[in-house]
mmCIF file of C-alpha atoms in Angstrom:
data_model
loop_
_atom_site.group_PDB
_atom_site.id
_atom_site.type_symbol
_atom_site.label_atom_id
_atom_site.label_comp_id
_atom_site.label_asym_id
_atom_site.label_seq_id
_atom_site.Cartn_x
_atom_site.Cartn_y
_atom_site.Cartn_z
ATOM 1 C CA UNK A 1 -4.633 -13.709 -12.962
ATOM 2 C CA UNK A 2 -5.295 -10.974 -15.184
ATOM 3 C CA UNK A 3 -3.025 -9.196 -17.597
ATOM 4 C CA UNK A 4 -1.376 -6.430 -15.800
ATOM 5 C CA UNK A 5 -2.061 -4.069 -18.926
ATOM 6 C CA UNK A 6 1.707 -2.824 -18.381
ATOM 7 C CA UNK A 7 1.774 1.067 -19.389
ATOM 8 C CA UNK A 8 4.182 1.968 -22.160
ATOM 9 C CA UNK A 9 6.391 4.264 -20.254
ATOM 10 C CA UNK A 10 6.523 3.654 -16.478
ATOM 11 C CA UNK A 11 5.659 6.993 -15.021
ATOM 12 C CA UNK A 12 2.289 6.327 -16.153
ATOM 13 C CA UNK A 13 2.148 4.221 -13.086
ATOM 14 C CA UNK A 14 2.138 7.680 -11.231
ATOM 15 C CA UNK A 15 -1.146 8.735 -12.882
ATOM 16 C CA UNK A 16 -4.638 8.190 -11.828
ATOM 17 C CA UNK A 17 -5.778 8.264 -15.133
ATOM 18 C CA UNK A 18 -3.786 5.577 -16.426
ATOM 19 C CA UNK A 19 -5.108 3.601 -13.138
ATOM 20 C CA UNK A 20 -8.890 4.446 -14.134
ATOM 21 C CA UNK A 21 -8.520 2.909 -17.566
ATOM 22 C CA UNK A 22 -6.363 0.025 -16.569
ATOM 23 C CA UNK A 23 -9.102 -1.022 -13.811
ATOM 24 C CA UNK A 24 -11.925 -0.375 -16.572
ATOM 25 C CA UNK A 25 -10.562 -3.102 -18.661
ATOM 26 C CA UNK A 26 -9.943 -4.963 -15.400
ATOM 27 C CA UNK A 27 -13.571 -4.659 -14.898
ATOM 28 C CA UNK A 28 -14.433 -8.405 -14.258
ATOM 29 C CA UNK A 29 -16.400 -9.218 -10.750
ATOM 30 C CA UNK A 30 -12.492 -11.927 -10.106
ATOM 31 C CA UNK A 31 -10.094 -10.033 -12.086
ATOM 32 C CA UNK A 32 -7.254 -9.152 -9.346
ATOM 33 C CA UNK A 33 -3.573 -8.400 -9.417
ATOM 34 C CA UNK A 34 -1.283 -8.471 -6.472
ATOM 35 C CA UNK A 35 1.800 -7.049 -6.690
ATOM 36 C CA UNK A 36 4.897 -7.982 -5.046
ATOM 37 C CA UNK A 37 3.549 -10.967 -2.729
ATOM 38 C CA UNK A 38 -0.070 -12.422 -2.036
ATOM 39 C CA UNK A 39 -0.919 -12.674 1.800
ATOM 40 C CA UNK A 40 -0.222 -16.009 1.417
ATOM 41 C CA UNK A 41 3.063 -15.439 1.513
ATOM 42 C CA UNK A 42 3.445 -12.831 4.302
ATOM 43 C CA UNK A 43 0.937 -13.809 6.344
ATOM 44 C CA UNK A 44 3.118 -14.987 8.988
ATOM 45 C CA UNK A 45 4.871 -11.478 9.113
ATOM 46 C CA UNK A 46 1.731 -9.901 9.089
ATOM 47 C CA UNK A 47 0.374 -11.750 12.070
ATOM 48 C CA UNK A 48 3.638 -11.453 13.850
ATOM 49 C CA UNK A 49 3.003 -8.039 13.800
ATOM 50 C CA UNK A 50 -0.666 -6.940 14.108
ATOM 51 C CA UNK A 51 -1.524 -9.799 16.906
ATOM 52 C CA UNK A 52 -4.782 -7.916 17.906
ATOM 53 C CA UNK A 53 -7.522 -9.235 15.046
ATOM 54 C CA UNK A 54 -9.556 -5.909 16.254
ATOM 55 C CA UNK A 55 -6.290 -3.697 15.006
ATOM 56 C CA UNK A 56 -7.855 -0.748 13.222
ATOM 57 C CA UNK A 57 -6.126 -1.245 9.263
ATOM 58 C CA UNK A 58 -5.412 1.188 7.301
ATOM 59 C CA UNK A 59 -4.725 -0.002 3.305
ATOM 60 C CA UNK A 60 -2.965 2.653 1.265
ATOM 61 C CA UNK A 61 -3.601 2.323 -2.566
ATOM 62 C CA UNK A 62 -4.895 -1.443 -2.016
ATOM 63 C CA UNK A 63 -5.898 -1.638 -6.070
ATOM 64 C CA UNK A 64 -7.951 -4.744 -6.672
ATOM 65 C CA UNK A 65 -5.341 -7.110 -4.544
ATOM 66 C CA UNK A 66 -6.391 -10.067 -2.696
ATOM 67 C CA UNK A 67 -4.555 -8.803 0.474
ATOM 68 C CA UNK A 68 -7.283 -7.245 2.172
ATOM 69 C CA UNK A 69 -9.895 -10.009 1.286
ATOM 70 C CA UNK A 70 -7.618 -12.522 2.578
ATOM 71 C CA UNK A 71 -6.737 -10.318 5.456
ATOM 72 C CA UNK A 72 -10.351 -10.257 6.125
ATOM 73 C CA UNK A 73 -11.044 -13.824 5.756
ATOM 74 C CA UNK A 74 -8.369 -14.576 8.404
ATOM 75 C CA UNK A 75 -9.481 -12.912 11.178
ATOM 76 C CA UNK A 76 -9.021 -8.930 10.378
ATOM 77 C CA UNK A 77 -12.429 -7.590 10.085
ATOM 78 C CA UNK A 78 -11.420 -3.949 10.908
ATOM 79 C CA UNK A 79 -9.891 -2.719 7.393
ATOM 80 C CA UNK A 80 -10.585 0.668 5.818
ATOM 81 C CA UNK A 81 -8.815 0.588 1.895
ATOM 82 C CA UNK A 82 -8.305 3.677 -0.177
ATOM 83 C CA UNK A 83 -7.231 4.124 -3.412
ATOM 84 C CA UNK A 84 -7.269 7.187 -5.603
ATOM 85 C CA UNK A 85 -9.227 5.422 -8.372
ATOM 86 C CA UNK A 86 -12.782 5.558 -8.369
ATOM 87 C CA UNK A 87 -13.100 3.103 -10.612
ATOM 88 C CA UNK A 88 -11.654 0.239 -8.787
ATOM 89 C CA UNK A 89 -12.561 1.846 -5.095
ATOM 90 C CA UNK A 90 -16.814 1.272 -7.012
ATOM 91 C CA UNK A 91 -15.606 -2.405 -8.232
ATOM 92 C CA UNK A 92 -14.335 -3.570 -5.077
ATOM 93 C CA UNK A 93 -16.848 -2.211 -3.088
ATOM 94 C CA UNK A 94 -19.430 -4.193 -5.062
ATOM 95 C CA UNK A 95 -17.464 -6.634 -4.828
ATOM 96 C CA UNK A 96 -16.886 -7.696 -1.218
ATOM 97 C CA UNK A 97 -19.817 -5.490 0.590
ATOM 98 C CA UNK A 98 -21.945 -8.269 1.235
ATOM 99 C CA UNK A 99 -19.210 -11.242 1.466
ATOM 100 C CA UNK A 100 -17.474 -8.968 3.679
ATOM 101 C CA UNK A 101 -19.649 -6.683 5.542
ATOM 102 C CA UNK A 102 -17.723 -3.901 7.683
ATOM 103 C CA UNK A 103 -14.739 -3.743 5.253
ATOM 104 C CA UNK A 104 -14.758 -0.153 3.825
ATOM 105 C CA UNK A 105 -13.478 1.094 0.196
ATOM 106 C CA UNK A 106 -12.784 4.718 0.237
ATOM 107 C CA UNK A 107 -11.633 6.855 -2.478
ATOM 108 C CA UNK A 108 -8.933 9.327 -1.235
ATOM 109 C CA UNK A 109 -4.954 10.061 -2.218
ATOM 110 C CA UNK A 110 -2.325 8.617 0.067
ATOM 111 C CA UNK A 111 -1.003 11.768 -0.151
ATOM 112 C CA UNK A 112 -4.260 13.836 1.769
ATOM 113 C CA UNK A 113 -5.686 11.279 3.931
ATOM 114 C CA UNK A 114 -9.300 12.141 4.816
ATOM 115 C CA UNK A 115 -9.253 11.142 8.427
ATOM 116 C CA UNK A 116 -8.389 12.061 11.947
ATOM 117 C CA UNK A 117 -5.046 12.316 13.842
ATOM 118 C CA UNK A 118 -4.439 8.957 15.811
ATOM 119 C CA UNK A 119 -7.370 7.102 13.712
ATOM 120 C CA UNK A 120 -5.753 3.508 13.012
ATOM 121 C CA UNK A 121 -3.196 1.348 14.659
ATOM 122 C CA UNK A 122 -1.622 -0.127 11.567
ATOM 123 C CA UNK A 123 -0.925 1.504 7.986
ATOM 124 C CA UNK A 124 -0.160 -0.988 5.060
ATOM 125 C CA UNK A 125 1.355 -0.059 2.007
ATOM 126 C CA UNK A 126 2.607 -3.027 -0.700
ATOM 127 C CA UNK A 127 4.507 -1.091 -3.465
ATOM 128 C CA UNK A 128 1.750 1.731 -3.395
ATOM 129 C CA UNK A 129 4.680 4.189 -2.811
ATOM 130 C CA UNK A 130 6.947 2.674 -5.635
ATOM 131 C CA UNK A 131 4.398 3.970 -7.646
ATOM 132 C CA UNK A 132 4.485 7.138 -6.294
ATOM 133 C CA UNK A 133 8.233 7.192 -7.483
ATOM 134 C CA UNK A 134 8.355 5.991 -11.232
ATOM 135 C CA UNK A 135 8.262 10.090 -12.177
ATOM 136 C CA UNK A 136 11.442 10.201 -15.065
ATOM 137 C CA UNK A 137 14.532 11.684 -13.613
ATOM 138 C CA UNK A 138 17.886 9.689 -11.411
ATOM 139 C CA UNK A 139 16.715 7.220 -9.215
ATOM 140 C CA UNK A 140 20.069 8.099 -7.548
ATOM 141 C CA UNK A 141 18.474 11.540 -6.893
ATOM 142 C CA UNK A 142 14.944 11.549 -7.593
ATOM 143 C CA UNK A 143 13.107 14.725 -8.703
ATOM 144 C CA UNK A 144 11.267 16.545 -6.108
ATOM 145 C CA UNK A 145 8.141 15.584 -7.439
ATOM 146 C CA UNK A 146 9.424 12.459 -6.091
ATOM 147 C CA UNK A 147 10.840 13.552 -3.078
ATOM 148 C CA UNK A 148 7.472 15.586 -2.004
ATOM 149 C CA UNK A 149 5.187 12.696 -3.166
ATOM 150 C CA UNK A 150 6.755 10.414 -1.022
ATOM 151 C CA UNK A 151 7.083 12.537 2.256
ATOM 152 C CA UNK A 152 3.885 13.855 2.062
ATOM 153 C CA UNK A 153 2.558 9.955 2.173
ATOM 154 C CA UNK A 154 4.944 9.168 5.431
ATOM 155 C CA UNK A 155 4.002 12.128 6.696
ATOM 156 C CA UNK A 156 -0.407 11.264 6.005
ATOM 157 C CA UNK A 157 0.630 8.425 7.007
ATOM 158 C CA UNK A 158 2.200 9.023 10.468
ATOM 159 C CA UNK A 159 -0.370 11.911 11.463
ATOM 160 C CA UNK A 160 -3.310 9.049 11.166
ATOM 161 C CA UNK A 161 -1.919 6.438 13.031
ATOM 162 C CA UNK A 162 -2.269 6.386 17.100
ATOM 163 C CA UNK A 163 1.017 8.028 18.901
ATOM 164 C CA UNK A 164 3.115 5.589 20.372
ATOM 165 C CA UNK A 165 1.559 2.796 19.238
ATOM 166 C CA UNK A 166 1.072 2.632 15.700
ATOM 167 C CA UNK A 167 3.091 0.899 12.994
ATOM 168 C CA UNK A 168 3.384 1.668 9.655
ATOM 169 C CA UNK A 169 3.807 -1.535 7.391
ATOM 170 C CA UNK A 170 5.687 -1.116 4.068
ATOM 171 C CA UNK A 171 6.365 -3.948 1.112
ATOM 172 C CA UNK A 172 8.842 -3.246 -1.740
ATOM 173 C CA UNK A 173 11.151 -4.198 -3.871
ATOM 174 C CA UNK A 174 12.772 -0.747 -2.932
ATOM 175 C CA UNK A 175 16.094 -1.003 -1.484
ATOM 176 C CA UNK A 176 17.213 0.928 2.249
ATOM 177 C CA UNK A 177 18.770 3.355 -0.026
ATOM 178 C CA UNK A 178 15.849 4.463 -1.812
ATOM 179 C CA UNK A 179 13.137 4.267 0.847
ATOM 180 C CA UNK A 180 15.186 5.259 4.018
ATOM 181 C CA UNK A 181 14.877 8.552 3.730
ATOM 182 C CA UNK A 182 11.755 9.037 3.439
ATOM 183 C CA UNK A 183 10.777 6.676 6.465
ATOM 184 C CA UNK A 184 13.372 8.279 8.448
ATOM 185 C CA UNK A 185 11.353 10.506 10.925
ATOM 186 C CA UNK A 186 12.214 12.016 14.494
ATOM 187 C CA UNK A 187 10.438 9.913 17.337
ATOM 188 C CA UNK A 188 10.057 7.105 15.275
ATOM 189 C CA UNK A 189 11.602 3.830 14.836
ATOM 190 C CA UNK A 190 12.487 2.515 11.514
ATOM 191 C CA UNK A 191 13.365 -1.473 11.205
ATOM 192 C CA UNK A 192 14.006 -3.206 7.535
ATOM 193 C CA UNK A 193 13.949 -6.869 7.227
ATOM 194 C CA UNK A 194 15.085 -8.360 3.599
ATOM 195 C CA UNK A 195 13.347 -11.264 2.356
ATOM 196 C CA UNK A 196 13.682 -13.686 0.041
ATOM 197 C CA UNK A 197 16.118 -15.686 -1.761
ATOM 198 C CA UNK A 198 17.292 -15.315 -5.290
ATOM 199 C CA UNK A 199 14.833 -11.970 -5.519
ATOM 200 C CA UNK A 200 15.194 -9.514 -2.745
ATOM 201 C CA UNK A 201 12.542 -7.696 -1.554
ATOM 202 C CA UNK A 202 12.372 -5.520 1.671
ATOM 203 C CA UNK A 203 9.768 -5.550 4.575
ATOM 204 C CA UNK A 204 10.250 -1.702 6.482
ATOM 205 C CA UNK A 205 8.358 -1.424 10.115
ATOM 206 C CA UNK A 206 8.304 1.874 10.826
ATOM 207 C CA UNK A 207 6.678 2.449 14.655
ATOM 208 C CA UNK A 208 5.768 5.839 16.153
#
């Protein structure tokens, strides 16, 4: 595994163009990162909860992580990934387009999803929106830069999935009291699950 290139002030993690030249110097046809978990280790969560192998996926900022590769590989052929970097949307399309024909790379911002009401079935997001929240200010009470970014990604999010069906799959290190309220909506249900032992981290199933 690569060296993350960690930024030297962590709202840079909020800007594309700090995520352009990171996945420039990232450039090699293996280099990958996975934050958080690999599949490998939620894989049984994952499965629990998308049992239909035809599910239409929806990856929100999937990087250059394994997770939809190995999502693929087990039985997922249906995955559309997006990422707001062209650079690393152009890598990993070259990368996987001919090991894994029908996967799709798409450049677009979680934040204005280019695609219909009711499109997918299931939304992922691992630690894309705890990106979206590293803007300088009390995590206690986060900007509203913060606050906007992050409801206008549950809200993308909720409009593209199918009504009464869809489920919308978050990974974080994020605690209920920083991500509930912004996966608190009306005529949805919100479960969290934490995980782990010594290091917490939080699964949130949000189903409309």
């Amino acid at each position: 595994m690569p060296n993350p290139g960690l930024p030297t002030s962590n709202d840079l993690y909020g800007e594309k163009a700090y995520w352009d030249e990171r996945y420039t110097h990232e450039s090699a046809d293996d280099a990958s990162y996975d934050w958080l978990k690999s599949y490998k280790d939620v894989a049984p969560l994952l499965r629990a909860l998308i049992p239909a192998k035809d599910a239409r996926i929806l990856i929100l900022g999937c990087g250059n992580s394994r997770l939809s590769q190995d999502m693929y590989d087990d039985g997922y052929k249906n995955i559309v990934n997006t990422d707001y970097s062209s650079v690393v949307i152009e890598q990993m399309r070259r990368r996987h387009e001919e090991a894994r024909p029908g996967m799709q790379w798409l450049e677009m911002d979680v934040r204005d999803l280019k695609f219909e009401d009711g499109s997918f079935d299931i939304a992922i997001d691992k630690s894309t929106m705890d990106a979206l929240m590293t803007a300088k200010g009390d995590v206690w009470d986060p900007p509203q830069q913060v606050v906007d970014d992050c409801t206008a990604e549950v809200d993308e999010v909720i409009r593209t999935l199918k009504k009464d069906s869809g489920v919308f799959i978050y990974l974080t290190f994020g605690q209920p009291h920083f991500r509930r309220r912004f996966l608190t909506r009306p005529d949805t249900k919100l479960e969290i699950k934490e995980l782990g032992e010594a290091f917490h981290y939080y699964l949130y199933i949000l189903r409309t």
